[in-house]
Each structure stands twice: as C-alpha cells, then as structure tokens.
Tab-separated table of C-alpha atoms in Angstrom:
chain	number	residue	atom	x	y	z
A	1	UNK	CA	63.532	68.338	-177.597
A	2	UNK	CA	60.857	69.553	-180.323
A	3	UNK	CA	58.712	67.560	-179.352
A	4	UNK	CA	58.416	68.642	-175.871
A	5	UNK	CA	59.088	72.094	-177.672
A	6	UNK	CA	56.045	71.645	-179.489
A	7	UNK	CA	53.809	69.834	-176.325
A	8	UNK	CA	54.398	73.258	-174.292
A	9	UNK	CA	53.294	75.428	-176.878
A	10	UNK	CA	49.866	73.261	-177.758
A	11	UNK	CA	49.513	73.669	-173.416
A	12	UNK	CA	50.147	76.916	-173.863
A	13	UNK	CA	47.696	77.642	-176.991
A	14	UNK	CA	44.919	75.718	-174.986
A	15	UNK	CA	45.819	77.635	-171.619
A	16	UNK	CA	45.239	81.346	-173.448
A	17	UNK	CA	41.963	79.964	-175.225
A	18	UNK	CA	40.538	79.006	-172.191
A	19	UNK	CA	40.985	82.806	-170.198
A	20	UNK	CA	39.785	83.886	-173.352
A	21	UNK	CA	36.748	82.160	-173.334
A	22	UNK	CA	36.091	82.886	-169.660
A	23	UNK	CA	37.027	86.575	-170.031
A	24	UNK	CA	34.167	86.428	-172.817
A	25	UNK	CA	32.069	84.565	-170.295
A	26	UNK	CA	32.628	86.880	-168.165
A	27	UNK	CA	32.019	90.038	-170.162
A	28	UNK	CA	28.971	88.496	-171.336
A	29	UNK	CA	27.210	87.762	-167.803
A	30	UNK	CA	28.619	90.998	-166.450
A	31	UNK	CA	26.330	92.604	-168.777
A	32	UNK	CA	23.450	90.512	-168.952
A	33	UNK	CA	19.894	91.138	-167.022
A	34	UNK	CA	18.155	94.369	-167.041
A	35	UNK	CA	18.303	97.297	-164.555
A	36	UNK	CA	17.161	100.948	-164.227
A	37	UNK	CA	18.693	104.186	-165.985
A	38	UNK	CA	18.920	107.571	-164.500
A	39	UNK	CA	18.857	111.171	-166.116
A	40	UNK	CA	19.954	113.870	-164.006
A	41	UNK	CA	19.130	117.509	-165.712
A	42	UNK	CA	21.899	119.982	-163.907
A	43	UNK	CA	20.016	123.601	-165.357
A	44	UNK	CA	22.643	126.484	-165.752
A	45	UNK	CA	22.633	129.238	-167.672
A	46	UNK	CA	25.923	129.929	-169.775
A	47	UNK	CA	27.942	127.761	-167.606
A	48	UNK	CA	26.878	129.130	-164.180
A	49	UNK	CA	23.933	127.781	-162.004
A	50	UNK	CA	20.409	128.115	-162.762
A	51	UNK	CA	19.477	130.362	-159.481
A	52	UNK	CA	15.500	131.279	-159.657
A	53	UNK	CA	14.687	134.509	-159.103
A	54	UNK	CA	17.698	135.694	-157.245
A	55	UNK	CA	20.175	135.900	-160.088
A	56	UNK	CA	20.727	137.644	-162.994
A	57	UNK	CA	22.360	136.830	-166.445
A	58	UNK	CA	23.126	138.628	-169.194
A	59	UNK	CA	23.090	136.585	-172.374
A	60	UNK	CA	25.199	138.323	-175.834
A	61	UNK	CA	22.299	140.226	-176.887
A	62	UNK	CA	22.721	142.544	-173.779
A	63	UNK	CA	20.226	141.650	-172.200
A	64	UNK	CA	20.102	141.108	-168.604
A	65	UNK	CA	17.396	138.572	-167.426
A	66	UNK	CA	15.856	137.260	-163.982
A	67	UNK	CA	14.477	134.424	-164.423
A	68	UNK	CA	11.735	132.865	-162.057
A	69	UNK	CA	10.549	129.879	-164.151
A	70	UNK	CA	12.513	126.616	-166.324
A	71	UNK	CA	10.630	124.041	-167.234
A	72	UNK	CA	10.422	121.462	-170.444
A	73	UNK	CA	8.964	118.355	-171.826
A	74	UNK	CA	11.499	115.249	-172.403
A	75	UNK	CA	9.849	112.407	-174.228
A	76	UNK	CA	10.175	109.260	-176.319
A	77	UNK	CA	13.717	108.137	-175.026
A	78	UNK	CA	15.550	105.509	-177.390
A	79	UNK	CA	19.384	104.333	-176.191
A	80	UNK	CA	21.697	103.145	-178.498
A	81	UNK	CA	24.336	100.775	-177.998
A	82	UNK	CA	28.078	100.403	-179.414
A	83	UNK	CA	26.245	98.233	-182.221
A	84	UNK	CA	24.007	100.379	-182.989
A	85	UNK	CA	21.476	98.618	-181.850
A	86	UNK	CA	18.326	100.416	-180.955
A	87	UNK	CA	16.413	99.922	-177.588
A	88	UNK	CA	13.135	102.213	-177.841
A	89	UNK	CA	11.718	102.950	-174.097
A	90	UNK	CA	7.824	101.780	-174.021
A	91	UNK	CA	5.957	105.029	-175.364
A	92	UNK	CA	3.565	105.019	-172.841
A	93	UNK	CA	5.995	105.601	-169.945
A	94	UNK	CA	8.286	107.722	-171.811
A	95	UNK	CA	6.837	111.394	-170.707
A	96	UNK	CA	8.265	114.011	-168.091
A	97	UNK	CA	8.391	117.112	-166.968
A	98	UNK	CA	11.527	118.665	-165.984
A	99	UNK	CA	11.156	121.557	-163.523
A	100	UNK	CA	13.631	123.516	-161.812
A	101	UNK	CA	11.025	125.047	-159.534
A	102	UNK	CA	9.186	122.198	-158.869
A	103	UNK	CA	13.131	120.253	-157.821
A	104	UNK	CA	12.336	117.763	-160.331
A	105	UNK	CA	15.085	116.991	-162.463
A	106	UNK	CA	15.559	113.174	-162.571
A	107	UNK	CA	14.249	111.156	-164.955
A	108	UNK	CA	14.460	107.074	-164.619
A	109	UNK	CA	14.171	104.691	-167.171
A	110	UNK	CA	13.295	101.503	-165.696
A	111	UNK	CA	14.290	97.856	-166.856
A	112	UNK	CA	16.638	98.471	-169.391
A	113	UNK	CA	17.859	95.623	-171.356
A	114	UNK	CA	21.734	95.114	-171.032
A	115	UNK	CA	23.808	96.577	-172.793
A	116	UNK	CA	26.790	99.316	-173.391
A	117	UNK	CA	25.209	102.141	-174.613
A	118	UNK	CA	26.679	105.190	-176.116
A	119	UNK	CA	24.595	107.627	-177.429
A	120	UNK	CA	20.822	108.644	-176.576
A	121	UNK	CA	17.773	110.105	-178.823
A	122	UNK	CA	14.949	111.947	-176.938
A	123	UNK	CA	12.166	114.315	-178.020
A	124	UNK	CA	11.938	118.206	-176.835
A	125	UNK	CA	7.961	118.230	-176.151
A	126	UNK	CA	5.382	115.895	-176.871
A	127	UNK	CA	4.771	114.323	-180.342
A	128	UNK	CA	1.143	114.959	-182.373
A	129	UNK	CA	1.121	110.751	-182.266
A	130	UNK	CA	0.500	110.909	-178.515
A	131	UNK	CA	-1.613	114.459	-178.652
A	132	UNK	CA	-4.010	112.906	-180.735
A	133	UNK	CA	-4.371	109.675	-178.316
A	134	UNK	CA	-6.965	112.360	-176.687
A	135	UNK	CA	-6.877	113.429	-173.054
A	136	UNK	CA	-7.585	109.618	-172.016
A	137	UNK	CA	-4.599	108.090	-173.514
A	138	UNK	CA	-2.650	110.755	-171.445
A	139	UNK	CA	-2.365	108.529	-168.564
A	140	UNK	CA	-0.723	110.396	-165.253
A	141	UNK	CA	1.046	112.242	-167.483
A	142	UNK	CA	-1.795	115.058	-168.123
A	143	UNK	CA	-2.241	115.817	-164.552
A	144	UNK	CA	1.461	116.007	-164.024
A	145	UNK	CA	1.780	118.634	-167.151
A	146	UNK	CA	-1.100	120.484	-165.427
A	147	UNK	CA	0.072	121.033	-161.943
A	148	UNK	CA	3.355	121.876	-163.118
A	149	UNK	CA	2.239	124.781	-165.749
A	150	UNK	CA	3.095	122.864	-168.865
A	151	UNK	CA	-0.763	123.068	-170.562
A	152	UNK	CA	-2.111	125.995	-171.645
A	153	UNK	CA	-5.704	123.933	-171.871
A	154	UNK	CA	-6.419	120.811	-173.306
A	155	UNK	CA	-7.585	122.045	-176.258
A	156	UNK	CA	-4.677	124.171	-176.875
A	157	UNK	CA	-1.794	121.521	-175.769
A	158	UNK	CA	0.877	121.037	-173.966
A	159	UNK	CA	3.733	123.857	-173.595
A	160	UNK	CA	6.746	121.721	-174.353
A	161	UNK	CA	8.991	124.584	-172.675
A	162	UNK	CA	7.571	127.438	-170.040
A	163	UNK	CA	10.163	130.173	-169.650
A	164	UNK	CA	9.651	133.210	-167.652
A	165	UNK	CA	11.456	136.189	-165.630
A	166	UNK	CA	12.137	139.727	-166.043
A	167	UNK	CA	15.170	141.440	-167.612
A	168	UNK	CA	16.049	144.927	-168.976
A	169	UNK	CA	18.200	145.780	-171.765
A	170	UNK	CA	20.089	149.061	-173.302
A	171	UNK	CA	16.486	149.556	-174.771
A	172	UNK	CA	13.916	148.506	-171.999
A	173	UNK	CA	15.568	149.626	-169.006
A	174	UNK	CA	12.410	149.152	-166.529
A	175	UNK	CA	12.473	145.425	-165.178
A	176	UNK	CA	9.717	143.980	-167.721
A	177	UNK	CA	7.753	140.491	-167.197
A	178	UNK	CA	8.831	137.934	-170.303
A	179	UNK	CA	7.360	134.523	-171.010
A	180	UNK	CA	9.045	132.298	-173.516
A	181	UNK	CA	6.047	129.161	-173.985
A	182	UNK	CA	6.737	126.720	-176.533
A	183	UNK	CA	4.536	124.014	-178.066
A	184	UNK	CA	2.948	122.616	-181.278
A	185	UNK	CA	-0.319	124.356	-182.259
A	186	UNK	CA	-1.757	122.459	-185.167
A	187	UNK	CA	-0.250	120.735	-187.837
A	188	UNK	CA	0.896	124.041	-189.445
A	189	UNK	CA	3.354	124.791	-185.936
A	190	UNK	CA	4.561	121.410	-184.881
A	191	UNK	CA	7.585	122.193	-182.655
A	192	UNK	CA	8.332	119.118	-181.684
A	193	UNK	CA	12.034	118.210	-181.978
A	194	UNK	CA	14.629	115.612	-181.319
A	195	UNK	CA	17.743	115.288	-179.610
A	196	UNK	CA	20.620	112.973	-180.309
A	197	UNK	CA	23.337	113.096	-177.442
A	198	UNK	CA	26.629	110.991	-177.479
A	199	UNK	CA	27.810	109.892	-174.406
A	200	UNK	CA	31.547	110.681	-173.108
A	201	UNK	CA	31.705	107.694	-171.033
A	202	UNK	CA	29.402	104.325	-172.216
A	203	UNK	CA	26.644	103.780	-169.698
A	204	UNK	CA	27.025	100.220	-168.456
A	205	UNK	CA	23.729	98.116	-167.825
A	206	UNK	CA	23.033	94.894	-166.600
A	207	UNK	CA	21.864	93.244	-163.308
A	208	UNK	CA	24.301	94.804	-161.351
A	209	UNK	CA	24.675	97.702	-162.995
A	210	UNK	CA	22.490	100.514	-163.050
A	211	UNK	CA	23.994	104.272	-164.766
A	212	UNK	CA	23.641	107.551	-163.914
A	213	UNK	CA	23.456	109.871	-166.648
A	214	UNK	CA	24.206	113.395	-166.355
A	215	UNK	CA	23.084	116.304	-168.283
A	216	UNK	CA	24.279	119.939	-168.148
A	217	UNK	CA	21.507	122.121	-169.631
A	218	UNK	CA	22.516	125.407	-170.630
A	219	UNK	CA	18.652	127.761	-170.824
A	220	UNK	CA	20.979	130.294	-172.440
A	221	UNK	CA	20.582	128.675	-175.440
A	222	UNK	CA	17.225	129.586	-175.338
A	223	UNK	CA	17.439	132.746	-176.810
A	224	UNK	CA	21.119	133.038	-177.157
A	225	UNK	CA	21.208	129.822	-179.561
A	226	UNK	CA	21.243	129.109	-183.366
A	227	UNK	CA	19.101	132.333	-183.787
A	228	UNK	CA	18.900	135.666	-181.774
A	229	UNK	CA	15.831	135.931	-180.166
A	230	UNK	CA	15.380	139.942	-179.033
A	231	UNK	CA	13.001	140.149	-175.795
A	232	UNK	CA	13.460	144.074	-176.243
A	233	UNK	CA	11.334	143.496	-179.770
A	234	UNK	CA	9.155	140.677	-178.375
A	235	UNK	CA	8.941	139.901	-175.021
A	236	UNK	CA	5.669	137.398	-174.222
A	237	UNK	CA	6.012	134.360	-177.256
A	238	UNK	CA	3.684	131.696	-177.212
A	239	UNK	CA	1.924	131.332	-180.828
A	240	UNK	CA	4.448	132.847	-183.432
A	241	UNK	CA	4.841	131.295	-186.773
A	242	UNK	CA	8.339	132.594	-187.229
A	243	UNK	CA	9.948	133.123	-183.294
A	244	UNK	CA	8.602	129.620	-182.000
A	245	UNK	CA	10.017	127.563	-184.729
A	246	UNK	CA	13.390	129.492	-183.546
A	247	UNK	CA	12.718	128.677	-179.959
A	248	UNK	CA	12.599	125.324	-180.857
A	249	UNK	CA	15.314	124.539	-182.728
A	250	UNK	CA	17.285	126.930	-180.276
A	251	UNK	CA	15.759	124.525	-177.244
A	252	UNK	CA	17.586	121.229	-178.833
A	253	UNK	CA	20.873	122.772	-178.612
A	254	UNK	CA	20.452	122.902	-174.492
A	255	UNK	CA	21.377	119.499	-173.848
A	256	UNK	CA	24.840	118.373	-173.488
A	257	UNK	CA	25.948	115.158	-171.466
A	258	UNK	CA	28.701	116.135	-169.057
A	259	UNK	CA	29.421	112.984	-167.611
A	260	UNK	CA	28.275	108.715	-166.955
A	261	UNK	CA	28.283	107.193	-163.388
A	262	UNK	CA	28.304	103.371	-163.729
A	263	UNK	CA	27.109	101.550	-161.474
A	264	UNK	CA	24.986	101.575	-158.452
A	265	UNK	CA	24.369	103.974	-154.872
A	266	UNK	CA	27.207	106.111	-156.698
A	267	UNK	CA	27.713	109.960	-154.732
A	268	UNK	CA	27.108	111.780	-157.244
C-alpha cells in the first residue's frame, strides 16, 4: 500500500511540474516578439473636456479663460518593465507634437520589444542634445513643429508648449488675448522637463499584443499647478526667467494615465 502510496504521489509531482513548465512556456511565448504602442492624449481642463474656443473655465485664481489653442512637445519616450528593465525608444523617432486643434493626439511607438511594462518616462519639450543636432538633424520633425505653431524661428527654438485664449478676471474684466509659450532659450532657461507616469493597468506587448495607452491631460495645471501663475499681472509669457521655469514645472504635472487597453482593434 505505500508503495503504490508513494508511486501516485511521484505521478502526481511529475504531472504538476509539467503544467508548470508549459504555463511558463506559455507565458513566455505569449509575450515574446515585438509590436506597436499607442498614446492617446484625452485634453481636459479640470476634469471637463478641452472645448476650443467655445467654452469657458474658470481655474482657482478666478479667472475665467477661453481658450483657442493646446499644444505641446512629447519627446524621448523610455518604458519600463516590472523588472525594471529599461527599453529607450530610438531618439531619432521619438518627437511629436500634440495638438488639440490640429486633432492630433496619438502618438505610436512602433516595434516595441516584449514585455510587461509598468511605468513610462517622457520629456515635456525638446532636449538641448537634439537642438544642437542643427536644423538638419531635425529630420520631419522641424517641418511638423513649424506648421503646427510650435517654433518661434529656428534660431530662437522650439516652443515646447503654445497656449492661448482670452479670459477676464475680478481685475481685467474686458475679454483680453493671453499666450502662455514655453521653451528653452539658451543654456541659462532650459525648460526642458521629464515625466515619469506609472501605469494602473501593465501594458502587455508581444506579437499579438499591441497596448493602448491612455492619458488624461488636465491644461489646468498650467497655471493652476505647483505655482499660481496670475494672467491679470502677466498675460503674454514667452521669455521670463522666473514665470517660464514655473510654467514648466507646472506643465509636468498635466499628465496622468487614466487607463491601459491590451491588446489589439480594441473600441476604445
């Protein structure tokens, strides 16, 4: 009797190794390959939707604004995976403009390793490193800042964030014009700034798998952020040594992830 005891519990030993090894077979080749990843930006403004021109917000500095123009620089995209492991996106493809006027508010990262990845690092702008490449290592990339309003000149650089509207306030009650530009102007004002975003869901990849990635991005924070920005005592801000360091560091608190779509031709 113990020895037949014993013969069904070596069968059963060997039975659970083997599902275990072909459950880790099978976890392995579900995520192996490569396969593209998707950004959608959703633009709101303190939790309602980003409306140009034909609604008004008032943020908690009572100010009431209109706002007729969004757009920012996203750059220099690295995923992380559950390791820690580090997968940096190729530099040269790793520029975009997101525009809410324009309807352009996907970004896709294309052949991305395999992997379960759970947090993301990005840059607000565009770093000195690829400003100094001059306006021939800019690739498509210039022309595509330039017909979307995000260069001042070459010279000057790229506006990593172009915000204008109107709005009035208890102070300036005619409807006045403001225009919030951001960017780096010399090594003295270099606003460039990353972003590290966890993800509430891990974004799957492999060759059958291809995540959606969805951001809610609050322009509130703009000048309702980590410091009060007053459009009654400033309204046009382009080249300010103390308001456009704010702007920026006020710009990397937009970005929030609000949810993960796995896999692929996903409604979303």
């Amino acid at each position: 009797m113990k020895t037949i005891i014993k013969l069904q519990l070596l069968i059963l030993t060997l039975a659970l190794s083997v599902i275990s090894c072909s459950s880790d077979d099978d976890a392995t080749q579900e995520l192996s390959g490569e396969n593209n990843l998707t950004i959608e930006f959703d633009n709101s403004v303190n939790g309602d939707d980003l409306l140009l021109g034909t609604s008004s917000y008032t943020n908690s500095n009572g100010e009431t604004l209109t706002i007729n123009r969004f757009n920012y620089i996203v750059s220099n995209f690295v995923l992380i995976d559950a390791e820690g492991n580090e997968y940096v996106y190729p530099k040269d493809d790793s520029y975009f403009v997101v525009s809410e006027e324009e309807a352009m508010n996907e970004v896709v990262l294309e052949n991305i390793p395999a992997g379960d990845y759970v947090a993301m690092r990005f840059g607000v702008g565009v770093d000195q490193e690829k400003y100094l490449q001059g306006a021939e290592g800019q690739g498509d990339f210039l022309q595509i800042a330039e017909e979307t309003e995000m260069m001042w000149s070459w010279q000057a650089g790229y506006k990593f964030l172009n915000f204008e509207g109107i709005f009035t306030s208890a102070t300036v009650t005619e409807a006045t014009n403001f225009q919030i530009h951001m960017g780096s102007h010399g090594s003295s004002l270099d606003n460039y700034k990353e972003v590290t975003v966890e993800l509430p869901t891990t974004a799957l990849v492999s060759e059958s798998l291809s995540p959606i990635v969805h951001f809610a991005v609050d322009a509130n924070e703009i000048l309702d952020g980590n410091t009060k920005i007053l459009l009654s005592e400033k309204a046009v801000v382009m080249i300010d040594e103390v308001k456009s360091p704010q702007i920026a560091v006020n710009a990397t608190g937009m970005f929030r992830v609000d949810h993960v779509h796995n896999g692929e031709n996903i409604e979303h």
